[in-house]
XYZ file of C-alpha atoms in Angstrom:
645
model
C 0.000 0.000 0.000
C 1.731 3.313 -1.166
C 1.704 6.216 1.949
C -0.537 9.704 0.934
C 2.748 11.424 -0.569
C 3.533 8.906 -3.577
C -0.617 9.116 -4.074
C -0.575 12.484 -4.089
C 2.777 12.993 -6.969
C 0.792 10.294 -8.951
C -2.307 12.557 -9.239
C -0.316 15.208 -9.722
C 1.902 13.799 -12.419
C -1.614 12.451 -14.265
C -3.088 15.913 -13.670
C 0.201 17.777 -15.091
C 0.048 15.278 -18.318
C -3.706 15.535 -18.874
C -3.178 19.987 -19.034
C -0.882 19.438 -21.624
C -2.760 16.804 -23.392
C -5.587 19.504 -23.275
C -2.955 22.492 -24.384
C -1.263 20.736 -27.196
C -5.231 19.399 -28.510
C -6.272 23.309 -28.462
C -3.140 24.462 -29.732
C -3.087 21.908 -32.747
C -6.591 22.500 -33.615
C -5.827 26.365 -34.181
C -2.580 25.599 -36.030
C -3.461 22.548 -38.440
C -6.917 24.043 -39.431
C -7.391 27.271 -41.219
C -9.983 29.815 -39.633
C -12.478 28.703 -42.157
C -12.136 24.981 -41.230
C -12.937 25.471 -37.971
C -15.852 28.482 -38.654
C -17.475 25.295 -40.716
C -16.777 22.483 -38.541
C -18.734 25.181 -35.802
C -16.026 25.307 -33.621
C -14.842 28.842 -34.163
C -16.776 32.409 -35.591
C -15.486 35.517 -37.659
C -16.238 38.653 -38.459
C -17.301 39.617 -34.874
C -18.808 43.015 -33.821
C -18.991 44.094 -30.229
C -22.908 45.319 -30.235
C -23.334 45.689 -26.016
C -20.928 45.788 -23.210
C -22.819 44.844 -19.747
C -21.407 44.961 -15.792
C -21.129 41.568 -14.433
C -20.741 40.173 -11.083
C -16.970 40.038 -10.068
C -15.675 42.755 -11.881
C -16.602 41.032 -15.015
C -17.825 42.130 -18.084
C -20.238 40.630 -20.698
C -19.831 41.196 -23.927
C -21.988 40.742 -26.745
C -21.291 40.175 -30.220
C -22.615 39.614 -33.588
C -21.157 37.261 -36.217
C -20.954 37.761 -39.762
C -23.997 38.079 -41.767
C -24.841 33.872 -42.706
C -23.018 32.700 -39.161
C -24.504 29.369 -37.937
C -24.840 30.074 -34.125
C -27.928 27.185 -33.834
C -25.224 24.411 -34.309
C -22.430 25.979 -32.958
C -20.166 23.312 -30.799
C -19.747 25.737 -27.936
C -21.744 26.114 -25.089
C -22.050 28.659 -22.164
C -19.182 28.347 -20.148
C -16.530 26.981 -22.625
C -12.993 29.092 -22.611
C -12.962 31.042 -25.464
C -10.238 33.562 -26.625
C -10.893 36.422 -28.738
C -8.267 37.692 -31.408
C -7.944 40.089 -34.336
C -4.593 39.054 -36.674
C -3.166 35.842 -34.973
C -4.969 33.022 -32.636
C -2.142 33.412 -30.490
C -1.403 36.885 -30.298
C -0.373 38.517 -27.188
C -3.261 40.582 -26.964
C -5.713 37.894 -27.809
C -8.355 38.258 -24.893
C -9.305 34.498 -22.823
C -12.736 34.549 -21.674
C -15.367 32.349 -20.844
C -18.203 32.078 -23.520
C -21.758 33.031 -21.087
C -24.209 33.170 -23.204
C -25.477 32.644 -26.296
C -28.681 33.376 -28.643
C -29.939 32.582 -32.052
C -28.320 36.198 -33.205
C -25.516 36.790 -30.742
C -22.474 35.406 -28.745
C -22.054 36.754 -24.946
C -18.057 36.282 -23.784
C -17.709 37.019 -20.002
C -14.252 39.231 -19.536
C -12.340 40.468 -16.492
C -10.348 43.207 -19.102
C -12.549 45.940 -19.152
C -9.475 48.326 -19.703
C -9.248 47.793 -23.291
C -10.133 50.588 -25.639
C -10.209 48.609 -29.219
C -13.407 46.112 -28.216
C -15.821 48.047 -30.100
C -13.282 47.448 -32.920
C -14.871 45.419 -35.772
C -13.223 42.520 -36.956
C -12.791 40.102 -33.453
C -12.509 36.008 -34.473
C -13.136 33.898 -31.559
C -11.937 30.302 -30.433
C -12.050 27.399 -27.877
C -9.732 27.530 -25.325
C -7.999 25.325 -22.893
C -9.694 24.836 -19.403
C -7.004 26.283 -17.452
C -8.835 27.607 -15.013
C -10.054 24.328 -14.033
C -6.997 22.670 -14.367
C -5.197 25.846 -11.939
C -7.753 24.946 -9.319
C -7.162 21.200 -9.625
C -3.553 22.120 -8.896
C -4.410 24.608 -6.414
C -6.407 21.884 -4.352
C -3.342 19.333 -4.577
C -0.693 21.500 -3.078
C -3.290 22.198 -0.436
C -3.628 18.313 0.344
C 0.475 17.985 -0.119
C 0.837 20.572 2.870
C -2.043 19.305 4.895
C -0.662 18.723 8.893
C 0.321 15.148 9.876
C -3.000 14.088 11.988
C -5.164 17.287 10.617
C -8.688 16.425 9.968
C -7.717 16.955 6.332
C -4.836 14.353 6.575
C -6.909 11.651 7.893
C -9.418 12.138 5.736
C -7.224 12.321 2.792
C -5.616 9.173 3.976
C -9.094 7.672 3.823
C -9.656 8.823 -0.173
C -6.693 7.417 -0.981
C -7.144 4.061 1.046
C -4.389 4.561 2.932
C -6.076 3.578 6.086
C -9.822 2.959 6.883
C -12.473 5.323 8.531
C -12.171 5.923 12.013
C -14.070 3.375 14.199
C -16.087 5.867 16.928
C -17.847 7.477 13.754
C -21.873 6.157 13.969
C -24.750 7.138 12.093
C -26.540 9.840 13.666
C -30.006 9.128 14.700
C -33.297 11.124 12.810
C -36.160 11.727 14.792
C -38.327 13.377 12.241
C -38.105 13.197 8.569
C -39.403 15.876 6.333
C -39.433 13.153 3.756
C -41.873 10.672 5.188
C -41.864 8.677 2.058
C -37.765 7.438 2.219
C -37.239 3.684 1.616
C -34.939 2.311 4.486
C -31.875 2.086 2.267
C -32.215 6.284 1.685
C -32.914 6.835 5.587
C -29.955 5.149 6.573
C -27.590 6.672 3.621
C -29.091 9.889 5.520
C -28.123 8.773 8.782
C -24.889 7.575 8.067
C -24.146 10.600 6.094
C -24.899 13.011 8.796
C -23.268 10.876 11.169
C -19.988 10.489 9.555
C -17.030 12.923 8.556
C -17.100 10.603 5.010
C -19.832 8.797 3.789
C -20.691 7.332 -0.135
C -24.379 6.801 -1.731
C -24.048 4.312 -4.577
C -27.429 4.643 -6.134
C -27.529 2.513 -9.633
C -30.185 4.724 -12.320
C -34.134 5.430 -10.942
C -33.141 4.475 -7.223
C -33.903 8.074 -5.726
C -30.174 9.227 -4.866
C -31.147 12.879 -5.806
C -33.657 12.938 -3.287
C -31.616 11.193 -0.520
C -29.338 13.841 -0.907
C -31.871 16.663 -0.656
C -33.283 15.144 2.807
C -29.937 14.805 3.816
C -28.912 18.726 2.739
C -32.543 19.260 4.717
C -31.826 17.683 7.570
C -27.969 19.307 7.740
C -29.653 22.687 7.378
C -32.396 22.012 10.364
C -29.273 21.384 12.483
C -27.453 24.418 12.199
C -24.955 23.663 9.477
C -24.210 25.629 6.179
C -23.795 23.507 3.101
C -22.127 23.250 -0.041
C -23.771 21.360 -2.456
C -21.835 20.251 -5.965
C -21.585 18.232 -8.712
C -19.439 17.728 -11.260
C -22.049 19.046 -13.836
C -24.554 21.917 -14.262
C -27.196 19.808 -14.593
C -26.942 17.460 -11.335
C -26.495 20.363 -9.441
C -29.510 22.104 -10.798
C -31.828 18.754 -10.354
C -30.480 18.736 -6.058
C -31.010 22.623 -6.098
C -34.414 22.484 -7.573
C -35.521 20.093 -5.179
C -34.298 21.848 -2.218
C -35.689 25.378 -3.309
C -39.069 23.574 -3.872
C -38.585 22.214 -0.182
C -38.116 26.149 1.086
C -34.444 25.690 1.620
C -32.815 29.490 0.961
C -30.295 29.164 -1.542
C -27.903 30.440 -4.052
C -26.533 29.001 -7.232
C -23.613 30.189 -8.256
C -22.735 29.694 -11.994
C -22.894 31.241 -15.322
C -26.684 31.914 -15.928
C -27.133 30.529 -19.376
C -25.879 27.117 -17.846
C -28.000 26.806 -15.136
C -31.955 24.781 -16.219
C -34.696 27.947 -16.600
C -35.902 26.354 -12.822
C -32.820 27.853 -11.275
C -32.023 30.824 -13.685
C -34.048 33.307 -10.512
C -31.669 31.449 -7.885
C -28.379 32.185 -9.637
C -26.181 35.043 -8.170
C -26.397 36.960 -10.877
C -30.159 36.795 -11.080
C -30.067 37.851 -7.194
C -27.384 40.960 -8.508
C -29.137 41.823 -11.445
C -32.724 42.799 -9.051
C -30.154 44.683 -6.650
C -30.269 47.862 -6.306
C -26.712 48.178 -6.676
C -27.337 46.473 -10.521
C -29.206 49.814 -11.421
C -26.488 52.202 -9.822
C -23.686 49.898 -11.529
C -25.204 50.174 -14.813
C -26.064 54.219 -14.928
C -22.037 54.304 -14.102
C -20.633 51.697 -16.755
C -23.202 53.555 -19.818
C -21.978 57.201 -18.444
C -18.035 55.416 -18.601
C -18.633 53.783 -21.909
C -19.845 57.354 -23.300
C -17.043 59.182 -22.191
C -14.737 56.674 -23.991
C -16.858 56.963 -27.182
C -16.680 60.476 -27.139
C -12.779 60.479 -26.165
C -11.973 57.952 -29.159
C -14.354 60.437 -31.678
C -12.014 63.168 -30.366
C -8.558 61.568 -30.975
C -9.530 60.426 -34.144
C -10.209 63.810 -35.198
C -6.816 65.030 -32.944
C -8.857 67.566 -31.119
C -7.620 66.312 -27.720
C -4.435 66.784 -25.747
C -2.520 64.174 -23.451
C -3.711 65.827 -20.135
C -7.672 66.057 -21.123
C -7.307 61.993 -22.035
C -5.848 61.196 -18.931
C -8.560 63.497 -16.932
C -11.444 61.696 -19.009
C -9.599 58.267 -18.173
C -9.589 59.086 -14.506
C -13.287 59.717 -14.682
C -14.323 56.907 -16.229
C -11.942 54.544 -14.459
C -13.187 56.545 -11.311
C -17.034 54.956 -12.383
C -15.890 51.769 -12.824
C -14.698 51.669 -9.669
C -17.673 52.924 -8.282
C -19.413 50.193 -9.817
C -17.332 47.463 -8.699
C -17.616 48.189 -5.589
C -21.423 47.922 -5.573
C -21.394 45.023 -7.144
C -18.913 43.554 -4.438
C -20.187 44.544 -1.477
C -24.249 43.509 -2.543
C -22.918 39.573 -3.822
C -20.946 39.538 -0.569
C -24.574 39.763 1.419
C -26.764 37.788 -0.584
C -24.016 34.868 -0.276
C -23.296 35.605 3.073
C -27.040 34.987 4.068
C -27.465 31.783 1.831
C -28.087 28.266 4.139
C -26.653 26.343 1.057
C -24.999 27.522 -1.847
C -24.990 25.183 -4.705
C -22.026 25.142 -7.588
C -20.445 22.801 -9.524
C -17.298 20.513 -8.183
C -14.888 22.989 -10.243
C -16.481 25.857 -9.326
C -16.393 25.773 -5.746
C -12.997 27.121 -5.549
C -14.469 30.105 -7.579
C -13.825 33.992 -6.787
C -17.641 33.746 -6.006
C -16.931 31.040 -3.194
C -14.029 32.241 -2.176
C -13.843 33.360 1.498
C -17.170 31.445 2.336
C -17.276 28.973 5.327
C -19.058 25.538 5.013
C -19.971 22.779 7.680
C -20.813 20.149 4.979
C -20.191 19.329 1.367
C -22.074 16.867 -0.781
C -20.318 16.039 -3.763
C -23.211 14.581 -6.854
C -21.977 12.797 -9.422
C -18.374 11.939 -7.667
C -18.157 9.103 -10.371
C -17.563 12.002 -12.630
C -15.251 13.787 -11.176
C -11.442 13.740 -11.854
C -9.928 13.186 -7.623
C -8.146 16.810 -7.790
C -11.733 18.204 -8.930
C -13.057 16.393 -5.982
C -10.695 17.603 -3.603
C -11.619 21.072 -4.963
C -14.873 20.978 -3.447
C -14.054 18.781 -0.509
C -11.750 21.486 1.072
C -14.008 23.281 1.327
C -15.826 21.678 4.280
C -14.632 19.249 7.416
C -16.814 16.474 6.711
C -17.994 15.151 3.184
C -21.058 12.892 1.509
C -19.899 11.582 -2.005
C -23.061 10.271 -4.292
C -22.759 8.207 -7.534
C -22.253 5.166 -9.728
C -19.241 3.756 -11.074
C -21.669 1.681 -13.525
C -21.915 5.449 -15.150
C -20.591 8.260 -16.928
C -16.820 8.428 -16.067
C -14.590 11.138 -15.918
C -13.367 12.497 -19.323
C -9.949 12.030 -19.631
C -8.049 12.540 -22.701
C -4.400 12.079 -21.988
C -2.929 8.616 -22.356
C 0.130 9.272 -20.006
C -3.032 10.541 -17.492
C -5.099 7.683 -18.403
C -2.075 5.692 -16.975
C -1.353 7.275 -14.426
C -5.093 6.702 -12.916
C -6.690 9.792 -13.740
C -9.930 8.151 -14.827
C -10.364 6.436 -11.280
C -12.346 8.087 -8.772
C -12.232 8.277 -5.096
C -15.546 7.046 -5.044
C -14.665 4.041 -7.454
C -11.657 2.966 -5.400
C -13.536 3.259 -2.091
C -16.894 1.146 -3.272
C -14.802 -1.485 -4.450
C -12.277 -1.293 -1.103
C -11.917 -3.521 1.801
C -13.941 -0.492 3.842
C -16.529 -0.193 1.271
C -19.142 -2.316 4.195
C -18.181 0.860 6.307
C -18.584 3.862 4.166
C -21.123 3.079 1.295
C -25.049 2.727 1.482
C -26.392 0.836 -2.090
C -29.476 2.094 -2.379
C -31.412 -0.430 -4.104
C -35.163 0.009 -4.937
C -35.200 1.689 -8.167
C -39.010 3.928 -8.695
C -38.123 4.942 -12.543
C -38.682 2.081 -14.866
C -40.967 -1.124 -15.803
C -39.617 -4.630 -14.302
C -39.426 -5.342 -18.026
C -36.454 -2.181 -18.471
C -34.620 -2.193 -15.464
C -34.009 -6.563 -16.196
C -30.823 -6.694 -18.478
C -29.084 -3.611 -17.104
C -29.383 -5.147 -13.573
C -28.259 -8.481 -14.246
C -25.770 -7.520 -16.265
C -24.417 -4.465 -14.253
C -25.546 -4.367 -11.014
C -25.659 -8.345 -9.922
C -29.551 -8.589 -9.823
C -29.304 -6.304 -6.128
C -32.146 -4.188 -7.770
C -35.976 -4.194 -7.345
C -38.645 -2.246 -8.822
C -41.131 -0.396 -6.642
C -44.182 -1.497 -6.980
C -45.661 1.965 -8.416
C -43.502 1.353 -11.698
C -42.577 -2.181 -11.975
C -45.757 -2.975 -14.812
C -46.279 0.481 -15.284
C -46.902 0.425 -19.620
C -47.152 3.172 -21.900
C -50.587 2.316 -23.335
C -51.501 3.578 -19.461
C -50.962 7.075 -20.405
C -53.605 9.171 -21.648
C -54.166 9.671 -25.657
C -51.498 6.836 -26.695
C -52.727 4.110 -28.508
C -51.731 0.521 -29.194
C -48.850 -0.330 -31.634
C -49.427 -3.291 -32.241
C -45.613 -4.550 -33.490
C -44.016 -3.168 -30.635
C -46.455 -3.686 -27.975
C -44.017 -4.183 -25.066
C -41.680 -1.823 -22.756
C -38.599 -2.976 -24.393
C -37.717 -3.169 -28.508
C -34.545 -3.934 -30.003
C -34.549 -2.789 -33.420
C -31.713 -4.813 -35.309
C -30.838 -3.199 -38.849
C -28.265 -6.264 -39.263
C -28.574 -6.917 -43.341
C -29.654 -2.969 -43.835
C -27.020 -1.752 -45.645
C -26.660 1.345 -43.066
C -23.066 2.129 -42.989
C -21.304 4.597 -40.522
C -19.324 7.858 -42.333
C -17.737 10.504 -41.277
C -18.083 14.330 -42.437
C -15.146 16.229 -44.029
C -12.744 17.337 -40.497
C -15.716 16.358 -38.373
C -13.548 13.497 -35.884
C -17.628 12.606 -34.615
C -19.153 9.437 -36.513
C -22.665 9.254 -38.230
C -25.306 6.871 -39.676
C -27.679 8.401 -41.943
C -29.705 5.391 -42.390
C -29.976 4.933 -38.331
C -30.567 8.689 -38.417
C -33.935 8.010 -40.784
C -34.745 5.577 -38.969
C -34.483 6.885 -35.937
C -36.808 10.187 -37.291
C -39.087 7.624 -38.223
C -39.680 6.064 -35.181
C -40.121 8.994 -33.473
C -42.339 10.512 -36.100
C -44.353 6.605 -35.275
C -44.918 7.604 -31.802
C -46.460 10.950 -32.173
C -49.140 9.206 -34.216
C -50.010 6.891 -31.870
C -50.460 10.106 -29.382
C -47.280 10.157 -27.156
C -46.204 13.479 -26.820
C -43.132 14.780 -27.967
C -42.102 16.454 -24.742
C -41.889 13.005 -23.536
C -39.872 11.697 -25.633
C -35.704 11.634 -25.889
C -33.179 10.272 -28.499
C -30.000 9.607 -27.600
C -26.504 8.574 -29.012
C -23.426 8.338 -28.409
C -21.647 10.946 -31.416
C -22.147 14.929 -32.034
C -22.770 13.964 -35.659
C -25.412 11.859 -35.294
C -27.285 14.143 -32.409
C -27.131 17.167 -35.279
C -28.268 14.728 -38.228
C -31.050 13.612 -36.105
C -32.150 16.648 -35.188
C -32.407 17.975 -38.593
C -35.156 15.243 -39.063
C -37.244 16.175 -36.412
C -36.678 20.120 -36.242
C -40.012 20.415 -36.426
C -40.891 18.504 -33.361
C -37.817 20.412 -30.799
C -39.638 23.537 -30.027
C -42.894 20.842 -29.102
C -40.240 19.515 -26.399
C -38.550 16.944 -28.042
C -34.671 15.990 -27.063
C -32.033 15.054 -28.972
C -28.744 14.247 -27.020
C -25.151 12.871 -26.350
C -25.373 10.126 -23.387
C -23.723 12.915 -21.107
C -26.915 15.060 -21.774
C -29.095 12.183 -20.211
C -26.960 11.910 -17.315
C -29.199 12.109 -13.918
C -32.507 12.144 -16.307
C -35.092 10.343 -17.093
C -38.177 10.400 -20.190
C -41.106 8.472 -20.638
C -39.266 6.963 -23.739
C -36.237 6.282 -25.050
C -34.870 5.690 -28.168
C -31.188 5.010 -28.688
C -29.244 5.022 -31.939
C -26.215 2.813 -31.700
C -25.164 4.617 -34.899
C -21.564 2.154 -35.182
C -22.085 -0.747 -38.156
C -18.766 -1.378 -40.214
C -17.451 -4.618 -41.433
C -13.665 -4.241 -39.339
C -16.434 -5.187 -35.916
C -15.299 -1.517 -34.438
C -17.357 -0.243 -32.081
C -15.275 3.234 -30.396
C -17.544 4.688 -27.833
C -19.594 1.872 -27.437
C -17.004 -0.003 -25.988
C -17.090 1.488 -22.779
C -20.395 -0.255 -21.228
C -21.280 2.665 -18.644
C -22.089 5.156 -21.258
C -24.691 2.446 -22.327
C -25.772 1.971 -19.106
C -26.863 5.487 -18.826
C -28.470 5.093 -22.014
C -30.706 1.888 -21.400
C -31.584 3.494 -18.110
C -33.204 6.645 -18.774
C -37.009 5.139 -20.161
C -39.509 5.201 -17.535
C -42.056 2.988 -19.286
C -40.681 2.391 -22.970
C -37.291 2.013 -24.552
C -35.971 1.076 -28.488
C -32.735 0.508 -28.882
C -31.679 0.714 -32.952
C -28.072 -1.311 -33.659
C -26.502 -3.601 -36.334
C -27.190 -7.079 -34.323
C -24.034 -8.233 -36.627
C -21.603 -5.836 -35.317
C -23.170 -6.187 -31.514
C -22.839 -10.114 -31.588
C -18.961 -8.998 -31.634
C -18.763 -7.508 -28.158
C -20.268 -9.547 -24.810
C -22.305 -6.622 -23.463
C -24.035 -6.212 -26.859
C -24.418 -10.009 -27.711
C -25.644 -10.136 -24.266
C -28.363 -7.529 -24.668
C -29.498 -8.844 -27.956
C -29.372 -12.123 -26.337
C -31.383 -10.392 -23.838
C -34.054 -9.429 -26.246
C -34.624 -12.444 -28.601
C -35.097 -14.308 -24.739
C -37.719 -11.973 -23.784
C -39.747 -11.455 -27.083
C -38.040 -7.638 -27.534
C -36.267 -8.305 -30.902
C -37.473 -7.065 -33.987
C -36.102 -6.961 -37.388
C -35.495 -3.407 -39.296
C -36.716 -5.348 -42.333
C -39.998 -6.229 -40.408
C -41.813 -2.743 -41.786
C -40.264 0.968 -42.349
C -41.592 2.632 -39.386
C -44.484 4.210 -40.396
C -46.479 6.545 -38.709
C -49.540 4.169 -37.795
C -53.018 5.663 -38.980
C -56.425 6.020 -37.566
């Protein structure tokens, strides 16, 4: 068993190679593709014009463009809160300007700044690109030198010593007795993940897809906050933090999220920080003061263009408006350090709770969502932040995304949870909870048998819960039963790829797919209750395409990481891989599919090449699975009609 030291230079050394496997992707990608390339492959935009220049919270600013007449900002593979950089003559040009991409709409780009000193942003002409996460990766190295000089026998030594199984949990810790639950409905299994949780400086929640781990952890945050104690609650994405913060705003639990607003679900968007700043008074009086700055540059600039001003009247206008800047800083500042300051539980992702929003807050308790997901120095981000800790997830899903092989190596795509659940202490720190209340016996059967050993049961409210139960749908009478696997084997659908685009697609699974959807809405099943999901970019965007029509009714098309933590009434999933060299890529690793198979509440198709799946066990298994249990049906059977009458 290595000591903490040679655990902690092994993270290190993975976290060190994975930043530069990140650096020399980003730096490649801007120096082996022209501009144009990357405009079309929707990773980068031209011909940028600053149209509004907004006050942000933390001496930000937001800044909103508009492309080029023709730009493509619908597809565009950026999101809110994706480093950007902004240049004029060369992507790496000293005075290129890194900032975090906020917000976007169908007609403009919002890039959040700290450089609001610059006199050239209103300046036609800006081109903007993805950047590195540095940020992230700074704050992952922040957090390990923090653990590297934690005190021999310090409550963050022994703890880190339990992360890294270097020694067990203390003995004397015992859950903590509830005597009144605001939750009456828990199963025993979530009651005594919240007792042990509460009673414990480290405690784990292993809870497989449906089994109510989301709400375990809101009665836990509940009952934390009814006992005095101020809580931090992350995740390692925007939208498991969001689903624990709904459900504790909905309970009457005062808190704030912190986190760009555009990333946060629509539920949230009133909770966020900036929301809170933006109805401040202080919002108003910051505004008046950046318009009356930004005039007197306007003006200034007007003037030296015509050379009708002199050194010391620039440097007097400067002072002013550098003088209302200032002013509105400081308003800003002092009204976000009240409204956090009075918040019960603030709620932010695992990276972003060593953010300058954070910063200088004091917590009792941290629960950490979706540890599965997070890489151990974004963990340790967020669980330095508190003395004791309650990790929640499943190693059967998503995994960290890590892209370096020397990282990979080195162990960066282990978790602390994943180590610890499969331990020698796991008996003393994880709860399984193990009553699942999202899908029919008929779904939940292959993924539990062949991920989770059988341990699962379905409550009794959903285990023959059917579609044809719901209101308006009517019988299909070729897939009548919660579970199809559509098998295209013979088709003739082949995979491609798309000029630069590295993401795979199947434009015969795409049509199908459409199809099938297009089949369900005639039978009466609305399309807000239906997702699609697969496992490549290209085939989301081809897929939507085909059913554009049906998005703004509420239908989803997504990656596997979109349906992380969610659930639909049905599912359909688009294998998308069939080639003749039996390569599968993504598929290969089996807890992306588990996520996928384990989002349908009451009725799930699966569409794959049965000859390419009869390649790989957990494929051969599931179609195995499906000819067994009467779910199999041939792509040749019928085209997938809408069904009339």
């Amino acid at each position: 068993m290595n000591d903490l030291q040679t655990e902690l230079d092994r993270l290190s050394r993975a976290w060190i190679a994975e930043r530069d496997a990140e650096r020399v992707r980003y730096a490649e990608e801007r120096t082996n593709t022209t501009l144009l390339e990357r405009v079309e492959a929707r990773i980068a935009l031209r011909g940028l014009t600053l149209d509004e220049a907004l006050p942000a919270p933390g001496e930000r600013l937001l800044l909103w463009f508009r492309p080029e007449r023709g730009a493509n900002l619908r597809d565009l593979r950026l999101g809110p809160g994706d480093p950007v950089r902004l240049w004029r003559l060369q992507p790496d040009e000293p005075t290129a300007i890194l900032g975090v991409l906020a917000r976007r709409s169908p007609e403009r780009v919002g890039v959040m700044i700290f450089d609001d000193s610059r006199d050239d942003l209103w300046d036609a002409g800006w081109r903007l690109d993805r950047e590195a996460p540095e940020v992230t990766f700074a704050r992952g190295r922040d957090a390990l030198q923090a653990a590297a000089g934690a005190p021999p026998g310090s409550v963050d030594w022994q703890r880190l010593n339990v992360l890294f199984g270097v020694r067990g949990p203390p003995k004397s810790q015992r859950p903590l007795a509830v005597t009144e639950w605001f939750d009456t409905h828990l199963e025993d299994d979530q009651r005594e993940a919240v007792r042990r949780g509460l009673g414990r400086d480290l405690s784990l929640v292993l809870g497989p897809p449906g089994t109510g781990k989301t709400r375990t952890l809101a009665e836990l945050v509940r009952q934390a906050v009814a006992r005095g104690e101020r809580v931090l609650v992350t995740a390692a994405s925007h939208t498991a933090v969001d689903n624990l913060a709904e459900r504790l705003v909905h309970a009457g639990v005062k808190l704030v999220r912190v986190g760009h607003p555009a990333r946060v679900s629509p539920e949230m968007e009133e909770h966020t920080l900036d929301a809170l700043l933006e109805r401040s008074d202080a919002a108003n009086l910051a505004r008046g003061w950046i318009r009356e700055a930004e005039v007197l540059k306007q003006k200034l600039r007007q003037r030296e263009k015509r050379k009708a001003t002199t050194w010391t009247e620039r440097r007097e206008v400067m002072g002013d408006v550098n003088g209302l800047y200032a002013s509105a800083k400081r308003a800003m500042r002092d009204t976000q350090r009240g409204i956090l300051d009075a918040a019960a539980v603030i709620a932010v992702t695992a990276a972003g709770s060593e953010s300058w929003q954070v910063a200088g807050q004091r917590f009792d308790r941290v629960v950490l969502d979706e540890a599965t997901q997070a890489p151990d120095p974004i963990a340790l981000v967020a669980l330095q932040q508190a003395p004791a800790a309650v990790l929640a997830g499943d190693p059967h899903q998503l995994p960290p995304t890590v892209i370096g092989e020397e990282a990979e190596r080195l162990g960066l795509s282990e978790t602390f949870f994943e180590r610890l659940a499969a331990g020698p202490h796991a008996a003393e720190l994880v709860t399984l909870l193990r009553v699942q209340h999202r899908m029919h016996e008929a779904l939940m059967a292959y993924p539990n048998a062949a991920t989770y050993g059988g341990a699962l049961r379905a409550a009794p409210d959903v285990a023959a819960a059917v579609l044809m139960e719901v209101s308006g749908v009517r019988e299909d009478a070729s897939r009548q039963g919660p579970f199809v696997l559509l098998d295209a084997v013979g088709r003739g659908w082949e995979e491609e790829r798309e000029g630069e685009d590295p993401s795979t697609r199947n434009p015969g699974n795409a049509e199908r797919v459409v199809a099938e959807v297009r089949r369900l809405v005639s039978r009466g099943v609305m399309p807000g209750d239906i997702g699609v999901i697969t496992p490549y970019q290209a085939q989301v965007r081809l897929i939507r395409d085909g059913v554009a029509d049906l998005l703004d009714a509420g239908l989803e098309v997504s990656s596997v990481d979109g349906f992380q933590g969610r659930e639909k009434l049905v599912i359909l999933v688009d294998l998308v891989r069939c080639n003749d060299v039996g390569e599968i890529g993504f598929l290969r690793d089996v807890r992306r599919m588990n996520v996928a198979l384990t989002r349908a509440k009451r009725w799930l198709l699966v569409l794959g090449d049965g000859g390419l799946m009869a390649r790989h066990r957990y494929y051969k298994a599931l179609l195995e699975h499906a000819e067994q249990t009467d779910a199999w049906l041939s792509a040749w059977a019928d085209e997938g009609e809408p069904i009339e009458g």
